mmCIF file of C-alpha atoms in Angstrom:
data_model
loop_
_atom_site.group_PDB
_atom_site.id
_atom_site.type_symbol
_atom_site.label_atom_id
_atom_site.label_comp_id
_atom_site.label_asym_id
_atom_site.label_seq_id
_atom_site.Cartn_x
_atom_site.Cartn_y
_atom_site.Cartn_z
ATOM 1 C CA MET W 1 0.000 0.000 0.000
ATOM 2 C CA ASN W 2 1.242 3.485 -0.890
ATOM 3 C CA TYR W 3 1.277 5.405 2.389
ATOM 4 C CA ASP W 4 2.652 8.448 0.542
ATOM 5 C CA ASN W 5 -0.856 9.003 -0.837
ATOM 6 C CA GLN W 6 -2.167 11.804 1.389
ATOM 7 C CA GLU W 7 -5.842 11.210 0.555
ATOM 8 C CA LEU W 8 -5.495 7.563 1.520
ATOM 9 C CA THR W 9 -3.684 8.170 4.814
ATOM 10 C CA GLU W 10 -6.134 10.939 5.720
ATOM 11 C CA GLN W 11 -9.077 8.553 5.350
ATOM 12 C CA LEU W 12 -7.227 5.907 7.353
ATOM 13 C CA ALA W 13 -6.453 8.445 10.096
ATOM 14 C CA ARG W 14 -10.114 9.442 10.249
ATOM 15 C CA ARG W 15 -11.215 5.809 10.545
ATOM 16 C CA TYR W 16 -8.598 5.241 13.253
ATOM 17 C CA VAL W 17 -9.820 8.185 15.351
ATOM 18 C CA ILE W 18 -13.514 7.340 14.928
ATOM 19 C CA GLY W 19 -12.839 3.744 15.945
ATOM 20 C CA LEU W 20 -13.821 2.038 12.695
ATOM 21 C CA MET W 21 -10.355 0.508 12.372
ATOM 22 C CA ARG W 22 -9.953 -2.435 14.723
ATOM 23 C CA GLY W 23 -8.061 -5.641 15.265
ATOM 24 C CA SER W 24 -4.764 -6.237 13.483
ATOM 25 C CA ALA W 25 -5.375 -3.309 11.107
ATOM 26 C CA ARG W 26 -5.491 -0.895 14.057
ATOM 27 C CA ILE W 27 -2.292 -2.362 15.502
ATOM 28 C CA ARG W 28 -0.474 -1.926 12.186
ATOM 29 C CA PHE W 29 -1.726 1.633 11.767
ATOM 30 C CA ARG W 30 -0.629 2.513 15.306
ATOM 31 C CA SER W 31 2.932 1.563 14.354
ATOM 32 C CA LEU W 32 2.649 3.824 11.290
ATOM 33 C CA ILE W 33 1.619 6.724 13.538
ATOM 34 C CA GLN W 34 4.821 6.259 15.505
ATOM 35 C CA SER W 35 7.050 6.004 12.435
ATOM 36 C CA SER W 36 5.476 8.654 10.163
ATOM 37 C CA SER W 37 5.297 12.285 11.246
ATOM 38 C CA SER W 38 2.765 13.136 8.505
ATOM 39 C CA ILE W 39 0.370 10.358 9.559
ATOM 40 C CA ASN W 40 0.848 11.393 13.183
ATOM 41 C CA ARG W 41 -0.184 14.965 12.274
ATOM 42 C CA GLN W 42 -3.254 13.690 10.438
ATOM 43 C CA VAL W 43 -4.358 11.657 13.468
ATOM 44 C CA ILE W 44 -3.869 14.668 15.759
ATOM 45 C CA TYR W 45 -5.905 16.806 13.342
ATOM 46 C CA TRP W 46 -8.825 14.379 13.263
ATOM 47 C CA GLU W 47 -8.720 13.939 17.031
ATOM 48 C CA GLY W 48 -9.090 17.711 17.338
ATOM 49 C CA GLN W 49 -11.946 17.726 14.819
ATOM 50 C CA LEU W 50 -13.931 14.785 16.198
ATOM 51 C CA ASN W 51 -13.171 14.179 19.864
ATOM 52 C CA HIS W 52 -14.921 17.322 21.074
ATOM 53 C CA LEU W 53 -18.186 15.984 19.619
ATOM 54 C CA THR W 54 -18.403 13.536 22.533
ATOM 55 C CA ASP W 55 -19.056 16.491 24.851
ATOM 56 C CA ARG W 56 -22.513 16.787 23.288
ATOM 57 C CA LEU W 57 -23.486 13.199 24.088
ATOM 58 C CA GLN W 58 -25.943 12.597 26.909
ATOM 59 C CA PRO W 59 -25.239 9.797 29.418
ATOM 60 C CA VAL W 60 -27.176 6.613 28.661
ATOM 61 C CA ASN W 61 -27.997 3.991 31.269
ATOM 62 C CA PRO W 62 -26.942 0.485 30.202
ATOM 63 C CA PRO W 63 -29.839 -1.878 29.436
ATOM 64 C CA ALA W 64 -31.012 -4.277 32.126
ATOM 65 C CA LYS W 65 -29.953 -7.194 29.928
ATOM 66 C CA LEU W 66 -26.320 -6.088 30.208
ATOM 67 C CA TRP W 67 -26.415 -6.023 34.001
ATOM 68 C CA ASN W 68 -28.117 -9.443 34.015
ATOM 69 C CA THR W 69 -25.301 -10.785 31.858
ATOM 70 C CA ILE W 70 -22.680 -9.374 34.233
ATOM 71 C CA TYR W 71 -24.507 -10.799 37.245
ATOM 72 C CA GLY W 72 -24.750 -14.210 35.608
ATOM 73 C CA ARG W 73 -21.021 -14.220 34.837
ATOM 74 C CA LEU W 74 -20.086 -13.030 38.319
ATOM 75 C CA PHE W 75 -22.361 -15.329 40.299
ATOM 76 C CA SER W 76 -22.936 -18.913 39.265
ATOM 77 C CA ARG W 77 -25.581 -20.998 41.019
ATOM 78 C CA ASN W 78 -22.991 -22.430 43.430
ATOM 79 C CA GLN W 79 -21.567 -19.011 44.229
ATOM 80 C CA ARG W 80 -24.993 -17.727 45.210
ATOM 81 C CA ASN W 81 -25.112 -20.353 47.985
ATOM 82 C CA PHE W 82 -21.763 -19.210 49.386
ATOM 83 C CA ASP W 83 -21.401 -15.613 50.571
ATOM 84 C CA LEU W 84 -17.916 -15.192 49.158
ATOM 85 C CA TRP W 85 -17.991 -11.389 49.161
ATOM 86 C CA HIS W 86 -19.067 -11.273 52.805
ATOM 87 C CA TRP W 87 -16.181 -13.618 53.616
ATOM 88 C CA LEU W 88 -13.687 -11.438 51.723
ATOM 89 C CA GLY W 89 -15.064 -8.213 53.172
ATOM 90 C CA PRO W 90 -14.127 -4.840 51.625
ATOM 91 C CA VAL W 91 -11.371 -6.392 49.504
ATOM 92 C CA GLY W 92 -13.901 -8.693 47.905
ATOM 93 C CA THR W 93 -16.258 -5.804 47.189
ATOM 94 C CA ALA W 94 -13.505 -3.848 45.459
ATOM 95 C CA ALA W 95 -12.544 -6.913 43.443
ATOM 96 C CA ALA W 96 -16.163 -7.350 42.352
ATOM 97 C CA VAL W 97 -16.319 -3.738 41.155
ATOM 98 C CA VAL W 98 -13.097 -4.110 39.131
ATOM 99 C CA LEU W 99 -14.303 -7.387 37.653
ATOM 100 C CA ALA W 100 -17.674 -5.878 36.756
ATOM 101 C CA ILE W 101 -15.971 -2.994 34.927
ATOM 102 C CA PHE W 102 -13.800 -5.474 33.039
ATOM 103 C CA LEU W 103 -16.813 -7.559 32.049
ATOM 104 C CA VAL W 104 -18.675 -4.461 30.831
ATOM 105 C CA GLN W 105 -15.727 -3.544 28.630
ATOM 106 C CA GLN W 106 -15.485 -7.085 27.289
ATOM 107 C CA THR W 107 -19.223 -7.232 26.635
ATOM 108 C CA VAL W 108 -19.582 -3.863 24.953
ATOM 109 C CA PHE W 109 -16.246 -3.479 23.193
ATOM 110 C CA THR W 110 -15.552 -6.853 21.622
ATOM 111 C CA PRO W 111 -12.675 -6.381 19.148
ATOM 112 C CA ASP W 112 -13.579 -6.634 15.493
ATOM 113 C CA THR W 113 -10.952 -8.806 13.860
ATOM 114 C CA ALA W 114 -12.729 -9.046 10.492
ATOM 115 C CA ASP W 115 -10.563 -8.676 7.425
ATOM 116 C CA SER W 116 -10.374 -5.013 6.433
ATOM 117 C CA ARG W 117 -8.908 -3.627 3.221
ATOM 118 C CA VAL W 118 -8.771 -0.417 1.231
ATOM 119 C CA ALA W 119 -8.766 0.602 -2.413
ATOM 120 C CA VAL W 120 -8.009 3.945 -4.017
ATOM 121 C CA ILE W 121 -9.503 4.667 -7.432
ATOM 122 C CA GLN W 122 -7.361 7.164 -9.348
ATOM 123 C CA ASN W 123 -7.540 8.882 -12.713
ATOM 124 C CA GLU W 124 -4.786 8.974 -15.347
ATOM 125 C CA GLN W 125 -3.153 11.907 -13.546
ATOM 126 C CA GLN W 126 -2.847 9.738 -10.401
ATOM 127 C CA LYS W 127 -5.352 11.920 -8.555
ATOM 128 C CA SER W 128 -7.586 10.081 -6.108
ATOM 129 C CA LEU W 129 -11.278 9.973 -7.014
ATOM 130 C CA TRP W 130 -12.707 7.568 -4.440
ATOM 131 C CA VAL W 131 -11.232 5.976 -1.309
ATOM 132 C CA LEU W 132 -12.889 2.692 -0.324
ATOM 133 C CA SER W 133 -12.740 0.865 2.992
ATOM 134 C CA ILE W 134 -13.777 -2.716 2.305
ATOM 135 C CA SER W 135 -14.807 -5.754 4.302
ATOM 136 C CA ASP W 136 -16.795 -8.838 3.325
ATOM 137 C CA ASN W 137 -19.977 -7.185 4.600
ATOM 138 C CA SER W 138 -19.670 -3.511 3.696
ATOM 139 C CA ILE W 139 -17.913 -0.977 1.518
ATOM 140 C CA GLU W 140 -17.476 2.605 2.717
ATOM 141 C CA VAL W 141 -16.947 4.991 -0.193
ATOM 142 C CA VAL W 142 -15.475 8.469 0.310
ATOM 143 C CA PRO W 143 -15.537 10.644 -2.837
ATOM 144 C CA GLN W 144 -12.795 13.199 -3.457
ATOM 145 C CA ARG W 145 -13.056 16.696 -4.883
ATOM 146 C CA THR W 146 -11.413 15.696 -8.166
ATOM 147 C CA ILE W 147 -14.455 13.768 -9.449
ATOM 148 C CA GLU W 148 -16.051 15.060 -12.644
ATOM 149 C CA PRO W 149 -19.846 14.877 -12.119
ATOM 150 C CA TYR W 150 -22.361 14.072 -14.852
ATOM 151 C CA SER W 151 -25.996 15.179 -14.896
ATOM 152 C CA ASP W 152 -27.202 12.290 -17.066
ATOM 153 C CA LYS W 153 -24.794 9.483 -16.171
ATOM 154 C CA ASP W 154 -23.599 7.582 -13.116
ATOM 155 C CA TYR W 155 -20.335 5.978 -12.093
ATOM 156 C CA GLN W 156 -20.866 2.301 -11.278
ATOM 157 C CA LEU W 157 -18.530 0.116 -9.221
ATOM 158 C CA TRP W 158 -17.859 -3.469 -10.265
ATOM 159 C CA MET W 159 -16.187 -6.437 -8.635
ATOM 160 C CA LEU W 160 -13.808 -8.374 -10.889
ATOM 161 C CA PRO W 161 -13.996 -12.032 -9.769
ATOM 162 C CA ALA W 162 -10.721 -13.903 -9.454
ATOM 163 C CA ASP W 163 -12.065 -16.776 -11.566
ATOM 164 C CA GLY W 164 -12.459 -14.500 -14.600
ATOM 165 C CA SER W 165 -16.251 -14.621 -14.659
ATOM 166 C CA ASN W 166 -18.442 -11.605 -15.446
ATOM 167 C CA PRO W 167 -18.130 -8.443 -13.341
ATOM 168 C CA VAL W 168 -20.581 -8.095 -10.456
ATOM 169 C CA SER W 169 -22.165 -4.737 -9.666
ATOM 170 C CA LEU W 170 -21.400 -3.298 -6.226
ATOM 171 C CA GLY W 171 -23.515 -0.164 -6.657
ATOM 172 C CA LEU W 172 -23.329 3.435 -7.822
ATOM 173 C CA LEU W 173 -20.505 5.681 -6.670
ATOM 174 C CA PRO W 174 -21.188 9.122 -5.167
ATOM 175 C CA GLU W 175 -19.996 12.201 -7.040
ATOM 176 C CA GLN W 176 -20.206 14.759 -4.242
ATOM 177 C CA ALA W 177 -18.819 15.127 -0.734
ATOM 178 C CA GLY W 178 -20.050 12.758 1.927
ATOM 179 C CA SER W 179 -19.274 9.079 2.436
ATOM 180 C CA ILE W 180 -21.799 6.343 1.692
ATOM 181 C CA MET W 181 -21.995 2.669 2.581
ATOM 182 C CA LEU W 182 -22.515 0.018 -0.081
ATOM 183 C CA THR W 183 -23.757 -3.454 0.781
ATOM 184 C CA PRO W 184 -22.015 -6.038 -1.401
ATOM 185 C CA PRO W 185 -23.944 -9.068 -2.695
ATOM 186 C CA ASP W 186 -23.840 -12.365 -0.844
ATOM 187 C CA ALA W 187 -21.313 -13.718 -3.351
ATOM 188 C CA PHE W 188 -18.820 -10.985 -2.468
ATOM 189 C CA LYS W 189 -15.801 -12.395 -0.640
ATOM 190 C CA LEU W 190 -12.509 -10.531 -0.503
ATOM 191 C CA ALA W 191 -10.525 -13.681 -1.146
ATOM 192 C CA GLN W 192 -12.404 -14.152 -4.436
ATOM 193 C CA VAL W 193 -11.970 -10.597 -5.756
ATOM 194 C CA ASN W 194 -9.253 -9.896 -8.306
ATOM 195 C CA GLY W 195 -9.861 -6.137 -8.397
ATOM 196 C CA LEU W 196 -12.402 -3.370 -8.868
ATOM 197 C CA ALA W 197 -13.532 -1.419 -11.925
ATOM 198 C CA VAL W 198 -15.583 1.725 -12.544
ATOM 199 C CA SER W 199 -17.699 2.216 -15.640
ATOM 200 C CA LEU W 200 -19.722 5.192 -16.834
ATOM 201 C CA GLU W 201 -23.368 4.141 -17.122
ATOM 202 C CA PRO W 202 -26.772 5.703 -17.885
ATOM 203 C CA ALA W 203 -28.429 7.460 -14.937
ATOM 204 C CA GLY W 204 -29.500 4.828 -12.441
ATOM 205 C CA GLY W 205 -26.876 2.317 -13.492
ATOM 206 C CA SER W 206 -26.448 -0.392 -16.089
ATOM 207 C CA PRO W 207 -29.782 -1.752 -17.372
ATOM 208 C CA THR W 208 -28.286 -5.174 -18.154
ATOM 209 C CA GLY W 209 -26.421 -6.089 -14.960
ATOM 210 C CA LEU W 210 -23.109 -5.833 -16.822
ATOM 211 C CA PRO W 211 -21.018 -2.805 -17.839
ATOM 212 C CA THR W 212 -22.533 -1.124 -20.903
ATOM 213 C CA GLY W 213 -20.485 2.081 -20.925
ATOM 214 C CA PRO W 214 -16.738 2.607 -21.029
ATOM 215 C CA VAL W 215 -14.674 1.156 -18.184
ATOM 216 C CA LEU W 216 -12.828 4.239 -16.967
ATOM 217 C CA TYR W 217 -10.795 2.993 -14.010
ATOM 218 C CA THR W 218 -9.539 -0.212 -12.431
ATOM 219 C CA THR W 219 -7.736 -0.772 -9.141
ATOM 220 C CA ASP W 220 -6.481 -3.443 -6.787
ATOM 221 C CA ILE W 221 -7.545 -4.006 -3.193
ATOM 222 C CA ALA W 222 -4.823 -3.619 -0.556
ATOM 223 C CA GLN W 223 -4.863 -5.184 2.894
ATOM 224 C CA LEU W 224 -4.345 -2.896 5.876
#
């Protein structure tokens, strides 16, 4: 992956700060923050832009189901018949509080280790048009300012299967600012994708289920 691409690293930094990057991808990106001053500056910028938004959030009481789960994990049927915490006294009470906090964190913030990849669609001048964050279940598309919009046509994204079969539509690409989420078809698996392509289609997309207009761009998918 080309980490010299500023548009790409900016989108990765934003995903890192928001918390959308998890598992091994987050660990790898954290090492990049330490080794790259430009990526470090981008992360600091997005932290300044986004972290203050949490001040507007109102406290929310956890659902009763969560507390029941914690209680069930803390106290089995046998433990209920033995007053362990009374026997341990204040130390036992403190231990229960620490354990409860740990269980809440484990219950609510289960790490997402799903495979996560990115793709950058560029024009002939090597300017980024769309930055895609891809998993087996979703595709986040962030359009760039360099896109040439059409009033009577749409850009359509296609999956190029590794077995050489016909392209599979992944949806229409946005032309203006603001990210969107695409839901890939059930057949979409990252391990079976050879690359991505973008064609220019009539408004609303291809009427045949296959590219009918010119294929303008192709790109590979890179693992984080």
